[in-house]
Coordinates of C-alpha atoms and ligand atoms in Angstrom, one line a residue:
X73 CA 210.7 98.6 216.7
X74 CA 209.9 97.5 213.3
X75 CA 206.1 98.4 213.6
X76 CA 207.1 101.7 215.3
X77 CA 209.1 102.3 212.1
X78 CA 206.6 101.1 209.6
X79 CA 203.8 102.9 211.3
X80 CA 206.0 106.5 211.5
X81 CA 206.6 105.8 207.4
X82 CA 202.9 105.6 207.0
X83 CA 201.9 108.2 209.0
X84 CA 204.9 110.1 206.9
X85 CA 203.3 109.3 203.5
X86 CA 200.0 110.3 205.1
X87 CA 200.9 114.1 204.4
X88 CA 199.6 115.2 201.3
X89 CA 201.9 117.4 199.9
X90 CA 199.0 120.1 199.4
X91 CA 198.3 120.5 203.0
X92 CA 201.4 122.5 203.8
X93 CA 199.9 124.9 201.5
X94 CA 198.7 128.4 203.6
X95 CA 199.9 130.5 206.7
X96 CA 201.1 128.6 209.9
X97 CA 201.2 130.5 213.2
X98 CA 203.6 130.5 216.5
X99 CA 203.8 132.0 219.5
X100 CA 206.4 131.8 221.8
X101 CA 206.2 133.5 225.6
X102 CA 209.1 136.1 225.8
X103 CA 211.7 135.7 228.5
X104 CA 211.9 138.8 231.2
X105 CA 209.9 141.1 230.2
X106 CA 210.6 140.5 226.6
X107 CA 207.5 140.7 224.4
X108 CA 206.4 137.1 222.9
X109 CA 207.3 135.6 219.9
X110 CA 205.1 135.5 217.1
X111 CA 205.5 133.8 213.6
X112 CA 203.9 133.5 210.3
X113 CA 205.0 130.5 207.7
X114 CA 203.3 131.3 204.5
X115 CA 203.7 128.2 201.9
X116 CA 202.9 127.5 198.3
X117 CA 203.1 124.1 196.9
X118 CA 203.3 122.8 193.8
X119 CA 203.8 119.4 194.1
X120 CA 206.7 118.1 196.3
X121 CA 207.8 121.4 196.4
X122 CA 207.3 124.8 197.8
X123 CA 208.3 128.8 198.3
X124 CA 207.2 131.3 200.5
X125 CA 207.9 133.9 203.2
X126 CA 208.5 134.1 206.8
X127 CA 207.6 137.2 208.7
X128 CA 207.6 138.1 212.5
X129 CA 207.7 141.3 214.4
X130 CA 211.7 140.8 214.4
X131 CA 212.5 139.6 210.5
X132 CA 210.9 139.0 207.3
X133 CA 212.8 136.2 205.3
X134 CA 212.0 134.4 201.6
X135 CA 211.5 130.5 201.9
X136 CA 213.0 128.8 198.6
X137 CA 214.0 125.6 197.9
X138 CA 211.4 124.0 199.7
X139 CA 210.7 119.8 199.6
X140 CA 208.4 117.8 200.8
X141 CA 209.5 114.2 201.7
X142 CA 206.6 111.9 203.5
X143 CA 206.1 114.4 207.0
X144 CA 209.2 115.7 206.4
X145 CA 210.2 118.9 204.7
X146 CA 213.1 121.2 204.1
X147 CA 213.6 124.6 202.9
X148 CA 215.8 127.5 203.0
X149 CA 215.0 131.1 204.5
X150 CA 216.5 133.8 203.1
X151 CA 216.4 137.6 204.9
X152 CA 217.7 140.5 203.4
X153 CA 221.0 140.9 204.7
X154 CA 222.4 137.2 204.7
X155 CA 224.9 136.2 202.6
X156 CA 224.0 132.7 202.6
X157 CA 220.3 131.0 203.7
X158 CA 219.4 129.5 206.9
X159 CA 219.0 126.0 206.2
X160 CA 215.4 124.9 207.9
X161 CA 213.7 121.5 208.2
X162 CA 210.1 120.9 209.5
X163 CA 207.6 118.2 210.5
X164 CA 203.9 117.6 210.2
X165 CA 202.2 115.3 212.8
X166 CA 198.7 115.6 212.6
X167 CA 197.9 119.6 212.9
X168 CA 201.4 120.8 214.2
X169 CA 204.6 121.6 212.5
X170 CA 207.8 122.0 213.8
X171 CA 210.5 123.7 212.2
X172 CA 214.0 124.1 213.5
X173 CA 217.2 125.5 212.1
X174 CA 219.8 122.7 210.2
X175 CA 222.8 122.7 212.7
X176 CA 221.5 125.5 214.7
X177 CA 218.4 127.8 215.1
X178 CA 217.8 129.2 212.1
X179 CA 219.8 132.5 213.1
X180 CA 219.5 135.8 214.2
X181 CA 216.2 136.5 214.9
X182 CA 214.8 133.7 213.1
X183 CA 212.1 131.7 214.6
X184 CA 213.3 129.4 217.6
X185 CA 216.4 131.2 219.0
X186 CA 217.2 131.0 222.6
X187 CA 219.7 129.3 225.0
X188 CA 219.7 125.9 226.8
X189 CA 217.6 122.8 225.5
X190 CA 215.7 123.3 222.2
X191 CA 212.3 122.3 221.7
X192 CA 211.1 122.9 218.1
X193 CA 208.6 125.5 218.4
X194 CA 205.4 124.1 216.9
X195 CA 203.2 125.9 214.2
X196 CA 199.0 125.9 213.7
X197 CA 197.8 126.4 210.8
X198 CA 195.3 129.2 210.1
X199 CA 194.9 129.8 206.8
X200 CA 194.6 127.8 203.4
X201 CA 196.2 131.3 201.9
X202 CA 198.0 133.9 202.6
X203 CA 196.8 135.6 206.1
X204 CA 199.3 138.1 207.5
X205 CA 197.5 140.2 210.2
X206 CA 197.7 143.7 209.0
X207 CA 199.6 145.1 212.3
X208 CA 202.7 142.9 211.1
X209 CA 203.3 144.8 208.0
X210 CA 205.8 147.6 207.8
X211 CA 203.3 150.6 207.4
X212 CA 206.0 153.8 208.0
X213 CA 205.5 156.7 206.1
X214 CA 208.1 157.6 203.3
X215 CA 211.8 157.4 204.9
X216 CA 213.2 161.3 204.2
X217 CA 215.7 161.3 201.2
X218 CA 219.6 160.9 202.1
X219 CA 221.1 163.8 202.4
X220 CA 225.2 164.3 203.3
X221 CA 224.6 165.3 207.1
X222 CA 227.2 167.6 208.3
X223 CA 229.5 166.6 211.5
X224 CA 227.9 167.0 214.9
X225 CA 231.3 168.3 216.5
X226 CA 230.9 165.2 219.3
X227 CA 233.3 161.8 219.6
X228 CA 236.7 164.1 218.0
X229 CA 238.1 161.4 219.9
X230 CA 237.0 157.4 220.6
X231 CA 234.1 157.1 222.8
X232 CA 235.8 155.8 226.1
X233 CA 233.0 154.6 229.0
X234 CA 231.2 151.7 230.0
X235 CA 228.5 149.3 228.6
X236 CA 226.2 147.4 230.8
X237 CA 225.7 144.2 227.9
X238 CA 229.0 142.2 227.6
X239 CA 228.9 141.4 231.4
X240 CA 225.3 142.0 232.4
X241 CA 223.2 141.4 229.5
X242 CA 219.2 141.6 230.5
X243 CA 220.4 141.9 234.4
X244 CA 221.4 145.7 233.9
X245 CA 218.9 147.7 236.6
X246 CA 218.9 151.3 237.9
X247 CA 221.1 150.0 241.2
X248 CA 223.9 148.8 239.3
X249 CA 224.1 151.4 236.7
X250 CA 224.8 153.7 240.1
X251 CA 226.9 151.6 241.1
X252 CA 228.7 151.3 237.8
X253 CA 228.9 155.0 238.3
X254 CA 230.2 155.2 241.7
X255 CA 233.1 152.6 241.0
X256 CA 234.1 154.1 237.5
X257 CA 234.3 157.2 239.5
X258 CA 236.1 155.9 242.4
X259 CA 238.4 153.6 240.5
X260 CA 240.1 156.2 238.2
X261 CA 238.0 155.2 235.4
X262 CA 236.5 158.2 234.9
X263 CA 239.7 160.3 235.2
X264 CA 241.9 158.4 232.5
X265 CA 238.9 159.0 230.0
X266 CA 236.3 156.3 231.0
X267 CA 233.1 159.1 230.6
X268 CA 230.3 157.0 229.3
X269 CA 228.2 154.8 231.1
X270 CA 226.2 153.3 228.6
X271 CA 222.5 151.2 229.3
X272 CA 222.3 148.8 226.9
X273 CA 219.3 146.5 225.9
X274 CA 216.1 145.7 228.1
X275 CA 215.8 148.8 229.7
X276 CA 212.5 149.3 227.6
X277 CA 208.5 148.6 228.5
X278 CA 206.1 149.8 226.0
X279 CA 204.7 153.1 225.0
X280 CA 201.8 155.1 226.9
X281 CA 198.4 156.4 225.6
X282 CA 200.5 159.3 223.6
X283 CA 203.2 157.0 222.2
X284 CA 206.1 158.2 224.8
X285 CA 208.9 155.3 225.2
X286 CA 207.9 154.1 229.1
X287 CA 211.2 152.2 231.3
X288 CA 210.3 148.7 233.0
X289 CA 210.3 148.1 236.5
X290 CA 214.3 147.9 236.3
X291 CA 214.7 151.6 235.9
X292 CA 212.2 153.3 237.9
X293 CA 213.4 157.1 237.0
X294 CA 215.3 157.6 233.9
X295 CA 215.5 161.5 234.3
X296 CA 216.8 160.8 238.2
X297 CA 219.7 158.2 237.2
X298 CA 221.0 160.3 234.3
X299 CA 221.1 162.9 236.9
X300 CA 222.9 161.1 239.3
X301 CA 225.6 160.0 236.5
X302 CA 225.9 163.3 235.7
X303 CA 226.5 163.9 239.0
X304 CA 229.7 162.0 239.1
X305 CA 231.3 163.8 236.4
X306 CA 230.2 161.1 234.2
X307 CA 227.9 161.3 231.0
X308 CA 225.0 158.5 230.0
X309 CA 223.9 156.5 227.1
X310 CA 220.8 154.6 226.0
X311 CA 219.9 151.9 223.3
X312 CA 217.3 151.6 220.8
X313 CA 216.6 150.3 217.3
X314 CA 215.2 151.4 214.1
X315 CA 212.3 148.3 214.6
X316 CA 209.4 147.5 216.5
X317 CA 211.1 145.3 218.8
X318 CA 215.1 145.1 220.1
X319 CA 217.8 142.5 219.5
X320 CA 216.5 141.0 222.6
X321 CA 212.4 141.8 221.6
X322 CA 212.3 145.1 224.0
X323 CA 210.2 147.8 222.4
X324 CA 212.2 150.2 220.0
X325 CA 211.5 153.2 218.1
X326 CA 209.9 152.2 214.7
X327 CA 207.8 155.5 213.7
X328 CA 208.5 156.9 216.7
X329 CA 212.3 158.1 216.5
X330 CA 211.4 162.1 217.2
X331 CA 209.3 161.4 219.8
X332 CA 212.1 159.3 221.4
X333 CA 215.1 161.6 220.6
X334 CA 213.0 164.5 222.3
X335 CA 212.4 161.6 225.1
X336 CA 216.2 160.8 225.3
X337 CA 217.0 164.6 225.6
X338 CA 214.6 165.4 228.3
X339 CA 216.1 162.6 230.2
X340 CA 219.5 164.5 229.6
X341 CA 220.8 161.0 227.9
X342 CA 223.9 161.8 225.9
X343 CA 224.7 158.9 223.9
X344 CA 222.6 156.1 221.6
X345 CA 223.2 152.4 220.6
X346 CA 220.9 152.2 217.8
X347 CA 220.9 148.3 217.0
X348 CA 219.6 147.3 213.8
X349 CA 217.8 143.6 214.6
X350 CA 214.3 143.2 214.7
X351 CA 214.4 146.5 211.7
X352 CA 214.6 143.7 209.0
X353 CA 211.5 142.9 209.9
X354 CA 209.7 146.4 208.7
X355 CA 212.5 147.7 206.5
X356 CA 214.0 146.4 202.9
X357 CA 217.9 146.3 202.0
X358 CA 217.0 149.9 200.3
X359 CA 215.4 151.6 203.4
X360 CA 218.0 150.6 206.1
X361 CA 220.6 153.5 205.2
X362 CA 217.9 156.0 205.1
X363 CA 216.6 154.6 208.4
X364 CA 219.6 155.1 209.8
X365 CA 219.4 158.5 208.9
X366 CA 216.1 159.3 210.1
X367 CA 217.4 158.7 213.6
X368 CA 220.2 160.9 212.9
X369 CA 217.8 163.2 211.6
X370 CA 215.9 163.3 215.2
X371 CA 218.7 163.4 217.3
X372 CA 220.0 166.9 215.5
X373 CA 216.6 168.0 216.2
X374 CA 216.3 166.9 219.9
X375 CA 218.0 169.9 221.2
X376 CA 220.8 168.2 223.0
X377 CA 224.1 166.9 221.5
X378 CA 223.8 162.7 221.5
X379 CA 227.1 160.7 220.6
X380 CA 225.2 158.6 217.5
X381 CA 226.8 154.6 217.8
X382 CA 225.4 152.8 214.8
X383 CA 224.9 148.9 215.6
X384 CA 224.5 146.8 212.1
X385 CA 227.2 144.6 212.2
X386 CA 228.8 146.3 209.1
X387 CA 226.7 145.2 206.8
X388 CA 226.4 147.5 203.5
X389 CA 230.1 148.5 203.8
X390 CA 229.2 151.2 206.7
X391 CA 231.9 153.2 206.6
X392 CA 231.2 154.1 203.1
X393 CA 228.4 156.1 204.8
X394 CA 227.7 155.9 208.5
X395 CA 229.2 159.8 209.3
X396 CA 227.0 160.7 206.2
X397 CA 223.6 159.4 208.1
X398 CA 225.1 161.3 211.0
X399 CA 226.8 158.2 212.8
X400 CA 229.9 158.9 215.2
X401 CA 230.7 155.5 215.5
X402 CA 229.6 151.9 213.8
X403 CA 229.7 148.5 214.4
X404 CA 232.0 147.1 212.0
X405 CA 231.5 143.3 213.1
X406 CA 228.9 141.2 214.5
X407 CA 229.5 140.7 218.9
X408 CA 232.2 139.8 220.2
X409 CA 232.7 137.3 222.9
X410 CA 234.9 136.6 226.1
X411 CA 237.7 134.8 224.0
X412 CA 240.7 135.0 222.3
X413 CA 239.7 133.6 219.4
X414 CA 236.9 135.9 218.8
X415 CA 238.4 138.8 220.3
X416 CA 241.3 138.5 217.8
X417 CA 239.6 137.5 214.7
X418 CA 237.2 140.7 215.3
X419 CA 240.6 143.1 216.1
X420 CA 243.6 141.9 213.3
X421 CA 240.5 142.1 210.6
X422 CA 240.0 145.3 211.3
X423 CA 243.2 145.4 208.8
X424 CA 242.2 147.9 205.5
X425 CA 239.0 150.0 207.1
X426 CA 241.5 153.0 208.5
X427 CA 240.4 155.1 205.7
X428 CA 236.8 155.8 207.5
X429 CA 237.9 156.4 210.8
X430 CA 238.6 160.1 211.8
X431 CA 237.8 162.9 214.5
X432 CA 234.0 162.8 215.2
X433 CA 233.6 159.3 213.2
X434 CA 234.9 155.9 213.9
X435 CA 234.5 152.3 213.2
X436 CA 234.0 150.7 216.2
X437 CA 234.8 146.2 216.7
X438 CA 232.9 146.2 219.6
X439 CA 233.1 147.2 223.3
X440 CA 236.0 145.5 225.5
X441 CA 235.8 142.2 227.5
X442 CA 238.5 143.0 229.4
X443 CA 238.0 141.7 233.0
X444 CA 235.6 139.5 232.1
X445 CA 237.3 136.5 232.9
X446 CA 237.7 134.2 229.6
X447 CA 240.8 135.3 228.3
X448 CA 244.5 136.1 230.4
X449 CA 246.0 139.3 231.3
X450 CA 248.5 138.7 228.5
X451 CA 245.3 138.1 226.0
X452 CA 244.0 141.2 227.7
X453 CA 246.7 143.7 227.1
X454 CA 246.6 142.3 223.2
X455 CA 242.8 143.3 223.2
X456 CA 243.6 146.5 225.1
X457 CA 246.7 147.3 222.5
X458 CA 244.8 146.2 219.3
X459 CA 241.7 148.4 220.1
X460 CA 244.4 151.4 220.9
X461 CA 245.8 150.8 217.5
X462 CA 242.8 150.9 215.9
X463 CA 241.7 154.1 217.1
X464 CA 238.3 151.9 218.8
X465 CA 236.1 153.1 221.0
X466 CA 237.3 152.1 224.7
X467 CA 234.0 150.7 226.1
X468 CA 235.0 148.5 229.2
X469 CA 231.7 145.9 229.8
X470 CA 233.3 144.5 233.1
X471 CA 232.2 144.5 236.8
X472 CA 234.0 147.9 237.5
X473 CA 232.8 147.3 241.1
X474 CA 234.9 144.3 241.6
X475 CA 238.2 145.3 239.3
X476 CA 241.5 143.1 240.3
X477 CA 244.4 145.2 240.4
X478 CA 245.9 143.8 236.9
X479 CA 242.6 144.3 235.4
X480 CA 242.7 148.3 236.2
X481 CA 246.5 148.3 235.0
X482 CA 245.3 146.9 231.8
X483 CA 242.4 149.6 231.5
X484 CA 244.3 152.7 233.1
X485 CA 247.2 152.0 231.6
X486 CA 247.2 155.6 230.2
X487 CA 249.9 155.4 227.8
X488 CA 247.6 153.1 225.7
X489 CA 245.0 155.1 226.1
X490 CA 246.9 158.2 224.4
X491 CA 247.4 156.3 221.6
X492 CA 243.7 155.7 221.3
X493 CA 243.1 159.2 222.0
X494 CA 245.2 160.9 219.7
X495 CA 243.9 163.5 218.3
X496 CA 245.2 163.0 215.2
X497 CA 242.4 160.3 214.7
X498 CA 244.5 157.7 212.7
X499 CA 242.9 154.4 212.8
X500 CA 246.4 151.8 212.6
X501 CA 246.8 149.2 209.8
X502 CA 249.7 146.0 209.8
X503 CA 252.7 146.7 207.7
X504 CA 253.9 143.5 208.2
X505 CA 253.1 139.8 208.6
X506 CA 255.7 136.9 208.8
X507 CA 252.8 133.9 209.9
X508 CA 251.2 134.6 213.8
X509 CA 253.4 137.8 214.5
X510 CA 251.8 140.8 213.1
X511 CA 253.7 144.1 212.9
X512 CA 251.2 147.5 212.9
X513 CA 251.7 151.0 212.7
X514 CA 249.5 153.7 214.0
X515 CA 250.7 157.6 212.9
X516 CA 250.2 159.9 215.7
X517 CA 249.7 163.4 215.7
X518 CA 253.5 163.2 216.6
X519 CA 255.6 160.0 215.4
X520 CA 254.1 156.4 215.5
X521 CA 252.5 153.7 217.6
X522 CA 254.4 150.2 216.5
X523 CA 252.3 147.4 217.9
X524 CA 254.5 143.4 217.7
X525 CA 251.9 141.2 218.0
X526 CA 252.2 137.2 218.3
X527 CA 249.1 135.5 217.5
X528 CA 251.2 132.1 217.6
X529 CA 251.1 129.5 220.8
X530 CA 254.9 129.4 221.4
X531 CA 256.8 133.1 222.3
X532 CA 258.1 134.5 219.2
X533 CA 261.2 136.7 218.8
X534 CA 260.2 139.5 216.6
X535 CA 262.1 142.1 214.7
X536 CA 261.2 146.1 213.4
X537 CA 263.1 148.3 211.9
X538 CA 262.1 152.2 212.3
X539 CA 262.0 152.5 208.3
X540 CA 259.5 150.1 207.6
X541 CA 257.0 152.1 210.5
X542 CA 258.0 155.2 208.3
X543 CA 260.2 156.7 210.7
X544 CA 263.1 158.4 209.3
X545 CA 265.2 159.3 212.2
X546 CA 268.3 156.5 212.9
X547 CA 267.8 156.7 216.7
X548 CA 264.3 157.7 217.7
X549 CA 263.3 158.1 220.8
X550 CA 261.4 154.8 221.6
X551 CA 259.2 153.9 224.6
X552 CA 257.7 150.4 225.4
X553 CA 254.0 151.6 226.4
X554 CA 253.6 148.1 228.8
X555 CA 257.0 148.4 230.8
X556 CA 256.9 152.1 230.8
X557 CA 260.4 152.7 229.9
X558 CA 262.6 154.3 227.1
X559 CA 264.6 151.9 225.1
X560 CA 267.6 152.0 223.4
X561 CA 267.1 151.1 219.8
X562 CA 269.0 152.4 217.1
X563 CA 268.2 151.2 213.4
X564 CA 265.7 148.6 214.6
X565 CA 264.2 146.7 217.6
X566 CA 264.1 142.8 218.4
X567 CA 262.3 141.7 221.7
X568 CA 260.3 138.3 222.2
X569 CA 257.0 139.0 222.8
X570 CA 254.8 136.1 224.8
X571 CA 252.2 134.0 222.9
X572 CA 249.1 135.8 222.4
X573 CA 251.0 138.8 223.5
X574 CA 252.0 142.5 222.4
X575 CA 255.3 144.5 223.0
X576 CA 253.5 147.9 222.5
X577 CA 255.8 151.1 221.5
X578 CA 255.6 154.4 220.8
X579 CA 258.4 156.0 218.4
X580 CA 259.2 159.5 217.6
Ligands
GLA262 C1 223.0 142.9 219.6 C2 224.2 143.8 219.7 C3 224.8 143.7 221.1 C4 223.8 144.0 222.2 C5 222.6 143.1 222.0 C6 221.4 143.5 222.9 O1 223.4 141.5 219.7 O2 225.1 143.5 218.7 O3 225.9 144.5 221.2 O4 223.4 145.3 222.1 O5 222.1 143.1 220.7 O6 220.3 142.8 222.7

């Protein structure tokens, strides 16, 4: 064991420090269809210590900070958009380097992401400078200059529908989307609202001879399943990004966003998911509103009306200008998961952003996981409530084919839903919070939503009085929206409301 040690130290002290110095090169296959990985290291030492640049198809990121101890190094990556860097660490043995994230992977779309047991990917070295093939460069032509866009008249309420991604991820084909469409149809879906039946991610191969967007195997016909959604009374949506490459490294529409709106159209798609990603990899800080745009841009000029769902997490306070860039709807947060905790630190911070959502432009926390199986029905009809209150769009990402019965009271339950849909378009905000219970208010185009929330283990007896919601009558007329009944509340209401749970009323 000793030798093994003292022989790893030499080998260790065997790197001079020099040799890190140039371009390293990975390549990783892709998973299903996914294009593969590739990844440039450039480094410049002085020293024990070194900067440089990352860049792949997907990201381009700064390193800083870099030191070289024996085989070992460390460094930071820093991308455009990150608040804080990606902590990094690498290894030379003889010609290879691994790098790995510090306490993860390195992030989104750095190198080495990917689910299961991690191997390090390992880098070659192929250059004593810099040597960037060309073809990973950002070479787009000027982006056109911001303009205010006006509104597109679509989404004057929340988008309500269906997303393939929360429950199907890459598995999403043409059969199921039909499917999708049959049971949304079939299960009253459709009829409280439900319209949308949105394909997310990996539906994408690569382009043809002329640069037209082709689908993979999964989705034979696009033209002949939008048809057959239409069919059902129900209307379809697509996904894309503003880079080469997808969140999950499908092709997207970089320098090719009017040829694919006109693509979309002629399919008779009526909604896009335009996910940001892989963009920081050909676009800086300063391009990424304007690329937004461009795609708004091309969608007013496809010749069909296309529900415009911006996907960049919320970086670059969005709602400051997503309707501006044309956007109906953005992503206020990064994705949401099956559980209560992220479900309800994604909803109650959704606190202070009312003031950009409106008819025809929305913020959206991210599509519904209701049915999915990792929270309770109690936890459920929170997530349902919260996303009501919030004027959110209502995209259910369940198995609408195999719906319990307490799942399709929590989605149908059309009361709720009106509060969504209110066409006043007031997005709801707390007006009061004693610890875990939360109290919100939503104005409606006539009285108020009051939402009692208990974020807290235990139940909680909670208290509102119809002056703090704003409501000036003595005895309103009060409705609890869960146990469909009137209530008899003069002055004030007290009820105990379940842990994790919601007494949801409307007042007027
Ligand atoms: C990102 C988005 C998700 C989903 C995936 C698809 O993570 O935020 O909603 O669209 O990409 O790859």
């Amino acid at each position: 064991m000793r030798n093994l040690v003292a022989c790893m130290l030499l080998l260790g002290s065997a790197l001079p420090a020099a040799d890190l110095g140039g371009t390293w090169f990975m390549e990783q296959a892709g998973r299903s269809g996914s294009q593969a990985r590739k990844t440039y290291y450039y480094f410049k030492v002085e020293g024990n210590s070194f900067t440089g640049q990352m860049v792949s198809y997907t990201d381009s990121r700064k390193v800083q900070n870099g030191k070289i101890d024996g085989n070992a190094i460390t460094f930071e990556t820093q991308g455009a958009f990150n608040d804080r860097p990606s902590q990094m660490r690498g290894e030379v043995n003889g010609d290879d380097l691994t790098i790995s994230g510090v306490g993860g992977r390195g992030g989104r779309g750095g190198p080495g992401g990917g689910r299961g047991n991690f191997t390090p990917p390992v880098y070659k070295k192929i250059s004593a400078t810099m040597a960037f093939p060309a073809d990973l460069l950002p070479n787009h032509k000027p982006l056109p200059p911001l303009k205010a866009l006006p509104p597109n008249g679509l989404a004057l309420t929340p988008p309500m529908g269906w997303n393939s991604w929360n429950k199907f991820a890459g598995r999403v084909d043409d059969k199921s989307v039909r499917e999708m469409a049959d049971a949304i149809a079939s299960s009253g879906m459709r009829d409280a609202g439900y319209v949308y039946v949105n394909i997310d991610d990996t539906w994408e191969a690569g382009r043809d001879a002329n640069g037209n967007i082709l689908t993979n195997e999964k989705f034979p016909d696009m033209k002949a399943l939008a048809d057959y959604v239409h069919s059902k009374g129900l209307k379809i949506g697509i996904y894309s990004g503003p880079g080469r490459l997808t969140c999950a490294s499908f092709t997207a529409s970089y320098d090719h966003e009017e040829q694919d709106a006109k693509t979309w159209a002629a399919w008779g798609i009526d909604y896009l998911k335009y996910d940001w990603c892989a963009a920081s990899g050909v676009y800086t800080k300063e391009e990424h509103v304007p690329a937004y745009q461009k795609m708004g841009l091309a969608l007013r000029a496809s010749g069909r009306p296309i529900v415009y769902s911006l996907c960049q997490y919320g970086w670059l306070d969005v709602g400051e200008w997503g309707a501006s860039v044309g956007g109906n709807l953005w992503r206020t947060t990064g994705d949401i998961s099956d559980r209560w905790d992220s479900m309800a630190n994604i909803g109650f911070n959704q606190n202070g952003r009312e003031k950009y959502a409106g008819p025809g432009h929305w913020n959206d926390p991210d599509m519904l996981e209701i049915g999915n199986g990792g929270m309770t029905d109690t936890e459920y009809r929170t997530h349902m409530s919260l996303w009501s209150m919030l004027a959110a769009p209502l995209l259910a990402g369940h198995d609408v084919r195999t719906m319990g019965d307490s799942i399709k009271e929590i989605l149908l339950n059309r009361e709720v839903i009106a509060i969504d849909q209110d066409k006043a378009g007031h997005q709801g905000f707390r007006i009061r919070q004693d610890g875990e219970q939360e109290v919100w208010k939503k104005p409606l185009a006539e009285g108020v939503a009051v939402a009692l929330f208990n974020r807290g283990k235990d139940p909680a007896k909670m208290t509102v009085k119809w002056s703090e919601a704003g409501v000036t009558k003595a005895n309103p007329k009060v409705r609890d929206l869960w146990a469909h009944k009137d209530i008899e509340a003069p002055g004030e209401y007290t009820v105990e409301v379940p842990s994790h749970g919601v007494v949801m009323l409307k007042v007027n």
